């Protein structure tokens, strides 16, 4: 089994993103945050710093960040509600108003310190405030370190759907330090693992096999283990963003599981599922669709489904009619000319995008989905007992 190449590196690794006219480094490494002052000076320059974060995150991570700034002053720390249900235009407006009242001007440097919600809202604010200011992402969840902080997608939700208002706004610098994850609640950590499985499933067979081979399920709180995963997923994301910044082609493969996942989040008012959990269900659904369309062999589907279920507990699916989910899917950004475009796995480590799926196939998969999840979990239980 091939091991992730980055495992032996001790110093932070730099992954360069070159998207359109922006180019910036993603610095990944245990202790990378301690280089913050030098990294800002080198990659961003000088300007008044405005932190956007949440109370919980800033309580845990604020002291470390202030130490790492080493005497550089923070003009203002603005804390906001980072629940998914608060990821709204109203929140973005409130933050813009707080920034202007705090004296922020075009030379402001925003620091987004938090998970994907903080990053998405702060990113949008950076894109629209005074027609755009600089932003540095310091992601503090696994999901944000492997995915959301990289690539410049920003956005907020509408009641009609997920991330329906947003903009592309690339950061100037991203710092992924796994030491910041030590205080992350277990459920949020597992939510990020679903995105790790997604990356492996679409683009990295050796990583998939490495995750599969872990004997006691996936539990990677250990910094060394995290360093096998974070830079690797960050590389996948950077590679796809470099090829297709605006998500009109190959970047779309990163949406594996997101067609149904986003619809589930919207159908449950962003309260029942964490993002990664909804994506877990979405990946199960897309895998079943791929089998139904003969795009994926059932042996590979079984492996995919087993690994997804193995990440951990998924909140049960509420009874939502298939027609309601289809309605939401048609409003999704990923649909074109009334057709929903799916990302389907075609082998372990490979996915196809832009595939239209007949409604009858979706109806059948939607009806079978809860049973399949139970079946995979049962199998898993037996396997664990045998070991
Ligand atoms: N822009 C993109 O490309 C992209 C990609 C994937 C996901 N997303 C978005 O990311 C969001 C999900 O992000 P998430 O999974 O990071 O969840 P999150 O931002 O909701 O954070 C999860 C929880 O963990 C807390 N937290 C964060 N860091 C912590 C730490 N170090 N210690 C203790 N508590 C901490 C937060 O306060 C929050 O309660 C979704 O809105 C999703 O749409 C965006
Ligand atoms: Zn996602």
Short mmCIF file of C-alpha atoms and ligand atoms in Angstrom, two decimals:
data_model
loop_
_atom_site.label_atom_id
_atom_site.label_comp_id
_atom_site.label_asym_id
_atom_site.label_seq_id
_atom_site.Cartn_x
_atom_site.Cartn_y
_atom_site.Cartn_z
CA UNK A 1 0.00 0.00 0.00
CA UNK A 2 1.49 3.33 -1.02
CA UNK A 3 1.93 5.77 1.85
CA UNK A 4 1.32 9.51 1.51
CA UNK A 5 4.55 11.07 0.35
CA UNK A 6 4.35 13.99 2.74
CA UNK A 7 4.60 11.76 5.84
CA UNK A 8 8.27 12.28 6.51
CA UNK A 9 8.33 16.06 6.23
CA UNK A 10 8.92 17.93 9.44
CA UNK A 11 9.10 21.54 8.22
CA UNK A 12 5.93 23.22 6.97
CA UNK A 13 5.13 22.42 3.39
CA UNK A 14 4.22 25.15 0.90
CA UNK A 15 1.58 24.45 -1.71
CA UNK A 16 1.23 27.17 -4.32
CA UNK A 17 -2.18 28.11 -5.66
CA UNK A 18 -2.15 29.98 -8.98
CA UNK A 19 -5.70 30.87 -9.86
CA UNK A 20 -6.24 33.47 -12.58
CA UNK A 21 -4.36 36.58 -11.59
CA UNK A 22 -3.79 35.51 -7.97
CA UNK A 23 -1.03 33.34 -6.69
CA UNK A 24 -0.63 32.54 -3.02
CA UNK A 25 0.90 29.94 -0.73
CA UNK A 26 -0.89 27.45 1.50
CA UNK A 27 1.51 26.73 4.35
CA UNK A 28 0.83 23.35 5.98
CA UNK A 29 2.65 22.12 9.04
CA UNK A 30 2.59 21.55 12.76
CA UNK A 31 3.75 24.82 14.28
CA UNK A 32 3.35 26.75 10.99
CA UNK A 33 1.37 29.38 12.87
CA UNK A 34 4.48 30.35 14.82
CA UNK A 35 5.88 31.76 11.56
CA UNK A 36 2.85 34.00 11.12
CA UNK A 37 4.63 37.33 11.52
CA UNK A 38 7.30 36.52 8.95
CA UNK A 39 4.76 35.02 6.54
CA UNK A 40 2.62 38.16 6.59
CA UNK A 41 5.58 40.43 6.05
CA UNK A 42 6.85 38.31 3.17
CA UNK A 43 3.61 37.41 1.38
CA UNK A 44 1.14 40.16 2.23
CA UNK A 45 2.93 43.28 3.43
CA UNK A 46 1.79 45.85 5.95
CA UNK A 47 -1.69 47.06 6.73
CA UNK A 48 -4.06 47.26 9.68
CA UNK A 49 -5.28 43.81 10.73
CA UNK A 50 -8.95 43.07 11.42
CA UNK A 51 -9.75 39.64 12.81
CA UNK A 52 -13.06 37.96 11.92
CA UNK A 53 -13.75 34.94 14.08
CA UNK A 54 -16.28 33.39 16.47
CA UNK A 55 -16.27 33.58 20.25
CA UNK A 56 -15.55 29.87 20.70
CA UNK A 57 -12.75 29.79 18.15
CA UNK A 58 -11.13 32.99 19.37
CA UNK A 59 -11.18 31.75 22.98
CA UNK A 60 -9.20 28.70 21.94
CA UNK A 61 -7.02 30.02 19.13
CA UNK A 62 -6.79 33.79 19.79
CA UNK A 63 -3.95 33.65 22.33
CA UNK A 64 -1.83 31.48 19.99
CA UNK A 65 -2.41 33.86 17.10
CA UNK A 66 -1.62 36.94 19.15
CA UNK A 67 1.60 35.33 20.37
CA UNK A 68 2.52 34.47 16.78
CA UNK A 69 1.93 38.06 15.65
CA UNK A 70 4.83 39.01 17.89
CA UNK A 71 4.09 42.64 18.49
CA UNK A 72 2.12 43.37 15.27
CA UNK A 73 -1.03 45.13 16.49
CA UNK A 74 -4.51 43.90 15.72
CA UNK A 75 -6.77 46.89 15.02
CA UNK A 76 -9.96 45.10 15.96
CA UNK A 77 -11.26 41.61 16.72
CA UNK A 78 -14.83 41.13 15.43
CA UNK A 79 -16.57 38.00 16.70
CA UNK A 80 -19.72 36.60 15.12
CA UNK A 81 -22.07 33.62 15.29
CA UNK A 82 -20.55 30.84 13.19
CA UNK A 83 -23.51 28.44 13.13
CA UNK A 84 -24.48 27.29 9.65
CA UNK A 85 -27.92 28.82 10.13
CA UNK A 86 -26.29 32.23 10.68
CA UNK A 87 -24.31 32.09 7.41
CA UNK A 88 -26.44 34.74 5.78
CA UNK A 89 -26.39 37.99 3.83
CA UNK A 90 -27.56 39.75 6.97
CA UNK A 91 -24.40 38.53 8.73
CA UNK A 92 -22.19 39.69 5.85
CA UNK A 93 -23.81 43.14 5.96
CA UNK A 94 -23.42 43.37 9.74
CA UNK A 95 -19.71 42.56 9.43
CA UNK A 96 -19.17 45.17 6.67
CA UNK A 97 -20.81 47.77 8.90
CA UNK A 98 -18.67 46.80 11.89
CA UNK A 99 -15.54 47.02 9.75
CA UNK A 100 -16.32 50.50 8.45
CA UNK A 101 -17.16 51.73 11.95
CA UNK A 102 -13.90 50.21 13.21
CA UNK A 103 -11.97 52.30 10.68
CA UNK A 104 -11.15 49.62 8.10
CA UNK A 105 -10.14 51.03 4.70
CA UNK A 106 -8.82 49.54 1.48
CA UNK A 107 -5.43 48.71 3.01
CA UNK A 108 -7.12 46.49 5.65
CA UNK A 109 -5.95 42.90 6.00
CA UNK A 110 -8.72 40.61 7.21
CA UNK A 111 -7.86 37.48 9.16
CA UNK A 112 -10.48 34.73 8.92
CA UNK A 113 -9.87 32.59 11.98
CA UNK A 114 -12.26 29.64 12.20
CA UNK A 115 -13.94 26.85 10.32
CA UNK A 116 -15.65 26.86 6.94
CA UNK A 117 -18.48 29.09 8.08
CA UNK A 118 -16.15 31.85 9.29
CA UNK A 119 -14.04 31.41 6.15
CA UNK A 120 -17.00 31.56 3.75
CA UNK A 121 -18.60 34.62 5.38
CA UNK A 122 -15.31 36.47 5.98
CA UNK A 123 -14.22 35.61 2.43
CA UNK A 124 -17.39 37.13 1.00
CA UNK A 125 -16.95 40.23 3.17
CA UNK A 126 -13.36 40.57 1.92
CA UNK A 127 -14.61 40.29 -1.65
CA UNK A 128 -17.28 42.97 -1.39
CA UNK A 129 -16.10 45.37 1.35
CA UNK A 130 -14.87 48.52 -0.42
CA UNK A 131 -14.87 46.35 -3.59
CA UNK A 132 -12.30 44.01 -2.16
CA UNK A 133 -9.64 43.88 0.54
CA UNK A 134 -6.93 41.35 1.39
CA UNK A 135 -7.72 38.28 3.45
CA UNK A 136 -5.57 35.66 5.17
CA UNK A 137 -7.21 32.38 6.13
CA UNK A 138 -6.19 30.66 9.36
CA UNK A 139 -8.47 27.61 9.27
CA UNK A 140 -9.15 25.96 12.62
CA UNK A 141 -11.23 22.91 11.60
CA UNK A 142 -10.10 19.85 9.67
CA UNK A 143 -12.66 20.60 6.96
CA UNK A 144 -11.38 24.14 6.51
CA UNK A 145 -7.72 23.01 6.44
CA UNK A 146 -8.29 20.32 3.81
CA UNK A 147 -10.83 22.14 1.70
CA UNK A 148 -12.76 25.34 2.31
CA UNK A 149 -9.90 27.78 3.03
CA UNK A 150 -8.30 27.05 -0.35
CA UNK A 151 -9.64 28.15 -3.73
CA UNK A 152 -11.40 31.43 -3.09
CA UNK A 153 -15.03 30.26 -3.06
CA UNK A 154 -16.97 32.38 -0.62
CA UNK A 155 -20.66 32.53 0.10
CA UNK A 156 -23.73 32.59 2.30
CA UNK A 157 -26.98 30.62 2.30
CA UNK A 158 -30.50 31.62 1.35
CA UNK A 159 -33.55 29.81 2.74
CA UNK A 160 -33.95 28.54 -0.85
CA UNK A 161 -30.58 26.86 -0.93
CA UNK A 162 -27.00 26.51 0.16
CA UNK A 163 -24.27 29.03 -0.78
CA UNK A 164 -26.55 30.68 -3.33
CA UNK A 165 -24.99 34.13 -2.86
CA UNK A 166 -21.25 34.41 -3.12
CA UNK A 167 -18.19 35.45 -5.07
CA UNK A 168 -14.75 34.22 -5.95
CA UNK A 169 -12.18 36.04 -3.86
CA UNK A 170 -8.78 34.44 -3.44
CA UNK A 171 -6.89 34.91 -0.16
CA UNK A 172 -3.31 36.23 -0.02
CA UNK A 173 -2.13 33.47 2.30
CA UNK A 174 -3.50 30.33 3.99
CA UNK A 175 -1.92 28.78 7.08
CA UNK A 176 -2.98 25.23 7.98
CA UNK A 177 -1.56 24.26 11.35
CA UNK A 178 -2.89 20.94 12.71
CA UNK A 179 -1.99 22.06 16.24
CA UNK A 180 -5.02 24.37 16.05
CA UNK A 181 -7.29 21.32 15.78
CA UNK A 182 -6.61 19.99 19.29
CA UNK A 183 -9.68 21.72 20.75
CA UNK A 184 -12.06 20.84 17.92
CA UNK A 185 -15.11 18.84 19.13
CA UNK A 186 -15.12 15.21 17.95
CA UNK A 187 -18.27 15.55 15.83
CA UNK A 188 -16.84 18.56 13.96
CA UNK A 189 -13.58 16.69 13.46
CA UNK A 190 -15.42 13.72 11.93
CA UNK A 191 -17.38 16.07 9.72
CA UNK A 192 -14.05 17.11 8.17
CA UNK A 193 -13.06 13.48 7.69
CA UNK A 194 -15.93 13.04 5.23
CA UNK A 195 -14.27 15.67 3.01
CA UNK A 196 -10.96 13.83 3.39
CA UNK A 197 -12.66 10.64 2.16
CA UNK A 198 -14.13 12.69 -0.69
CA UNK A 199 -10.67 13.90 -1.78
CA UNK A 200 -9.29 10.36 -1.65
CA UNK A 201 -12.32 8.97 -3.52
CA UNK A 202 -12.08 11.41 -6.42
CA UNK A 203 -8.34 11.84 -6.81
CA UNK A 204 -6.06 9.81 -4.56
CA UNK A 205 -6.31 6.02 -4.54
CA UNK A 206 -3.24 5.50 -2.29
CA UNK A 207 -4.72 7.83 0.32
CA UNK A 208 -8.02 5.93 0.04
CA UNK A 209 -6.21 2.64 0.63
CA UNK A 210 -4.27 4.09 3.53
CA UNK A 211 -7.54 5.19 5.16
CA UNK A 212 -9.11 1.80 4.47
CA UNK A 213 -6.20 -0.02 6.04
CA UNK A 214 -6.39 1.73 9.37
CA UNK A 215 -7.36 -1.07 11.72
CA UNK A 216 -9.48 0.74 14.28
CA UNK A 217 -11.47 3.06 12.12
CA UNK A 218 -10.29 6.53 11.27
CA UNK A 219 -9.16 8.52 14.23
CA UNK A 220 -6.50 10.95 13.28
CA UNK A 221 -6.24 13.51 16.03
CA UNK A 222 -2.55 12.76 16.21
CA UNK A 223 -0.53 15.59 14.61
CA UNK A 224 1.74 13.24 12.67
CA UNK A 225 -1.25 11.43 11.21
CA UNK A 226 -2.86 14.74 10.33
CA UNK A 227 0.27 15.78 8.51
CA UNK A 228 -0.15 12.74 6.28
CA UNK A 229 -3.55 13.97 5.26
CA UNK A 230 -3.83 17.76 5.33
CA UNK A 231 -1.10 18.66 2.80
CA UNK A 232 -2.21 15.85 0.56
CA UNK A 233 -5.81 17.03 0.41
CA UNK A 234 -4.65 20.64 0.12
CA UNK A 235 -2.54 19.59 -2.90
CA UNK A 236 -5.55 17.97 -4.56
CA UNK A 237 -7.64 21.07 -4.01
CA UNK A 238 -4.86 23.40 -5.22
CA UNK A 239 -4.26 21.30 -8.33
CA UNK A 240 -7.93 21.41 -9.30
CA UNK A 241 -8.27 25.13 -8.54
CA UNK A 242 -5.14 25.87 -10.60
CA UNK A 243 -6.71 24.11 -13.58
CA UNK A 244 -10.20 25.55 -13.20
CA UNK A 245 -10.59 28.48 -10.80
CA UNK A 246 -14.23 29.22 -11.68
CA UNK A 247 -15.61 25.72 -11.27
CA UNK A 248 -16.66 25.36 -14.88
CA UNK A 249 -14.78 22.13 -15.50
CA UNK A 250 -12.60 19.74 -13.58
CA UNK A 251 -12.86 21.59 -10.23
CA UNK A 252 -16.45 20.33 -10.16
CA UNK A 253 -15.19 16.85 -9.18
CA UNK A 254 -14.69 18.34 -5.69
CA UNK A 255 -18.49 18.46 -5.57
CA UNK A 256 -18.73 14.68 -5.21
CA UNK A 257 -21.48 14.15 -2.63
CA UNK A 258 -22.47 17.83 -2.68
CA UNK A 259 -25.48 17.53 -5.01
CA UNK A 260 -27.58 15.61 -2.52
CA UNK A 261 -25.54 16.89 0.46
CA UNK A 262 -26.41 20.55 -0.14
CA UNK A 263 -30.06 19.64 -0.78
CA UNK A 264 -30.19 17.77 2.53
CA UNK A 265 -28.74 20.73 4.40
CA UNK A 266 -31.30 23.08 2.83
CA UNK A 267 -34.22 20.66 3.34
CA UNK A 268 -33.41 20.48 7.05
CA UNK A 269 -32.86 24.24 7.49
CA UNK A 270 -29.11 23.80 8.01
CA UNK A 271 -29.71 22.39 11.49
CA UNK A 272 -29.78 18.61 11.37
CA UNK A 273 -26.52 17.78 9.62
CA UNK A 274 -23.03 19.16 9.86
CA UNK A 275 -21.78 19.93 6.36
CA UNK A 276 -19.50 16.88 6.21
CA UNK A 277 -22.28 14.59 7.44
CA UNK A 278 -24.61 15.79 4.69
CA UNK A 279 -21.78 15.15 2.22
CA UNK A 280 -21.41 11.65 3.70
CA UNK A 281 -25.03 10.91 2.76
CA UNK A 282 -24.53 12.66 -0.58
CA UNK A 283 -21.52 10.45 -1.40
CA UNK A 284 -23.52 7.32 -0.54
CA UNK A 285 -26.31 8.50 -2.85
CA UNK A 286 -23.94 9.39 -5.71
CA UNK A 287 -22.23 6.00 -5.37
CA UNK A 288 -25.56 4.19 -5.71
CA UNK A 289 -26.45 6.35 -8.71
CA UNK A 290 -23.09 5.50 -10.30
CA UNK A 291 -23.80 1.78 -9.91
CA UNK A 292 -27.33 2.16 -11.28
CA UNK A 293 -25.91 3.90 -14.38
CA UNK A 294 -23.18 1.25 -14.81
CA UNK A 295 -20.48 3.87 -14.25
CA UNK A 296 -18.97 2.07 -11.24
CA UNK A 297 -18.34 -1.59 -10.44
CA UNK A 298 -20.18 -2.88 -7.42
CA UNK A 299 -16.95 -4.02 -5.71
CA UNK A 300 -15.61 -0.44 -5.81
CA UNK A 301 -18.98 0.88 -4.69
CA UNK A 302 -18.91 -1.45 -1.68
CA UNK A 303 -15.44 -0.17 -0.73
CA UNK A 304 -16.51 3.44 -1.08
CA UNK A 305 -19.66 2.97 0.95
CA UNK A 306 -17.83 1.04 3.67
CA UNK A 307 -15.22 3.76 4.09
CA UNK A 308 -17.84 6.52 4.19
CA UNK A 309 -19.85 4.74 6.86
CA UNK A 310 -16.67 3.98 8.77
CA UNK A 311 -15.89 7.66 9.28
CA UNK A 312 -18.54 7.66 11.95
CA UNK A 313 -22.11 8.19 12.93
CA UNK A 314 -24.37 9.88 10.38
CA UNK A 315 -27.57 11.49 11.65
CA UNK A 316 -30.48 9.45 10.29
CA UNK A 317 -32.19 10.65 7.14
CA UNK A 318 -35.50 12.32 7.91
CA UNK A 319 -38.44 11.31 5.73
CA UNK A 320 -38.17 13.80 2.86
CA UNK A 321 -40.04 13.07 -0.38
CA UNK A 322 -37.72 12.54 -3.36
CA UNK A 323 -39.67 15.22 -5.25
CA UNK A 324 -38.78 17.82 -2.63
CA UNK A 325 -35.07 17.00 -2.91
CA UNK A 326 -35.33 17.16 -6.72
CA UNK A 327 -36.91 20.60 -6.45
CA UNK A 328 -33.98 21.84 -4.40
CA UNK A 329 -31.52 20.22 -6.79
CA UNK A 330 -32.95 22.20 -9.69
CA UNK A 331 -32.23 25.47 -7.88
CA UNK A 332 -28.65 24.42 -7.14
CA UNK A 333 -25.73 26.27 -8.74
CA UNK A 334 -24.60 22.99 -10.25
CA UNK A 335 -27.71 22.66 -12.44
CA UNK A 336 -27.63 23.97 -16.03
CA UNK A 337 -30.56 24.44 -18.41
CA UNK A 338 -32.85 22.66 -15.98
CA UNK A 339 -30.56 19.63 -15.76
CA UNK A 340 -28.84 18.65 -12.55
CA UNK A 341 -25.17 17.91 -13.17
CA UNK A 342 -23.84 15.12 -10.96
CA UNK A 343 -20.35 14.10 -10.00
CA UNK A 344 -20.12 10.33 -9.98
CA UNK A 345 -17.29 8.05 -8.86
CA UNK A 346 -16.11 5.78 -11.67
CA UNK A 347 -13.35 3.93 -9.80
CA UNK A 348 -11.50 4.34 -6.51
CA UNK A 349 -9.61 7.62 -6.93
CA UNK A 350 -11.49 8.77 -10.04
CA UNK A 351 -14.70 10.70 -10.68
CA UNK A 352 -16.62 12.12 -13.64
CA UNK A 353 -18.48 15.41 -13.57
CA UNK A 354 -21.34 16.95 -15.51
CA UNK A 355 -23.44 13.79 -15.66
CA UNK A 356 -27.20 14.05 -15.90
CA UNK A 357 -29.17 11.44 -14.01
CA UNK A 358 -32.71 10.35 -14.98
CA UNK A 359 -35.25 11.23 -12.30
CA UNK A 360 -36.40 7.61 -12.11
CA UNK A 361 -32.87 6.57 -11.06
CA UNK A 362 -32.81 9.22 -8.37
CA UNK A 363 -36.21 8.09 -7.04
CA UNK A 364 -34.98 4.51 -6.79
CA UNK A 365 -31.71 5.49 -5.06
CA UNK A 366 -33.47 7.80 -2.64
CA UNK A 367 -35.82 5.01 -1.60
CA UNK A 368 -32.95 2.55 -1.06
CA UNK A 369 -30.48 4.89 0.61
CA UNK A 370 -31.40 4.37 4.30
CA UNK A 371 -31.25 0.56 3.96
CA UNK A 372 -27.84 0.71 2.29
CA UNK A 373 -26.40 2.80 5.09
CA UNK A 374 -27.67 0.29 7.67
CA UNK A 375 -26.26 -2.59 5.62
CA UNK A 376 -22.81 -1.02 5.37
CA UNK A 377 -22.78 -0.31 9.09
CA UNK A 378 -23.74 -3.92 9.93
CA UNK A 379 -20.96 -5.24 7.70
CA UNK A 380 -18.57 -2.88 9.39
CA UNK A 381 -19.59 -4.13 12.80
CA UNK A 382 -18.91 -7.72 11.78
CA UNK A 383 -15.57 -6.82 10.35
CA UNK A 384 -14.54 -5.02 13.55
CA UNK A 385 -15.59 -8.06 15.61
CA UNK A 386 -13.56 -10.39 13.40
CA UNK A 387 -10.41 -8.30 13.91
N1 LIG B 1 -15.72 27.62 0.34
C1 LIG B 1 -15.53 26.34 0.11
O1 LIG B 1 -14.85 25.97 -0.85
C2 LIG B 1 -16.14 25.32 1.04
C3 LIG B 1 -15.77 23.97 0.93
C4 LIG B 1 -16.30 23.07 1.85
C5 LIG B 1 -17.16 23.51 2.85
N2 LIG B 1 -17.50 24.83 2.92
C6 LIG B 1 -18.39 25.32 3.98
O2 LIG B 1 -17.76 25.11 5.24
C7 LIG B 1 -18.77 25.06 6.25
C8 LIG B 1 -18.47 23.95 7.25
O3 LIG B 1 -17.24 24.25 7.85
P1 LIG B 1 -16.67 23.46 9.13
O4 LIG B 1 -16.90 22.01 9.01
O5 LIG B 1 -15.29 23.96 9.31
O6 LIG B 1 -17.65 23.90 10.29
P2 LIG B 1 -17.88 25.25 11.11
O7 LIG B 1 -17.24 26.41 10.51
O8 LIG B 1 -19.35 25.25 11.31
O9 LIG B 1 -17.18 24.94 12.52
C9 LIG B 1 -17.63 23.87 13.31
C10 LIG B 1 -17.69 24.23 14.78
O10 LIG B 1 -16.40 24.11 15.34
C11 LIG B 1 -16.07 25.27 16.11
N3 LIG B 1 -14.62 25.39 15.99
C12 LIG B 1 -13.92 25.74 14.90
N4 LIG B 1 -12.61 25.60 15.14
C13 LIG B 1 -12.48 25.19 16.42
C14 LIG B 1 -11.36 24.87 17.23
N5 LIG B 1 -10.10 24.88 16.76
N6 LIG B 1 -11.59 24.50 18.51
C15 LIG B 1 -12.86 24.42 18.98
N7 LIG B 1 -13.96 24.69 18.26
C16 LIG B 1 -13.76 25.07 16.97
C17 LIG B 1 -16.87 26.37 15.49
O11 LIG B 1 -17.10 27.40 16.42
C18 LIG B 1 -18.15 25.64 15.10
O12 LIG B 1 -19.02 25.57 16.21
C19 LIG B 1 -20.09 24.88 5.53
O13 LIG B 1 -20.81 26.07 5.55
C20 LIG B 1 -19.68 24.57 4.10
O14 LIG B 1 -20.61 25.00 3.15
C21 LIG B 1 -17.00 25.75 2.05
ZN1 LIG B 2 -17.95 20.50 1.14
#
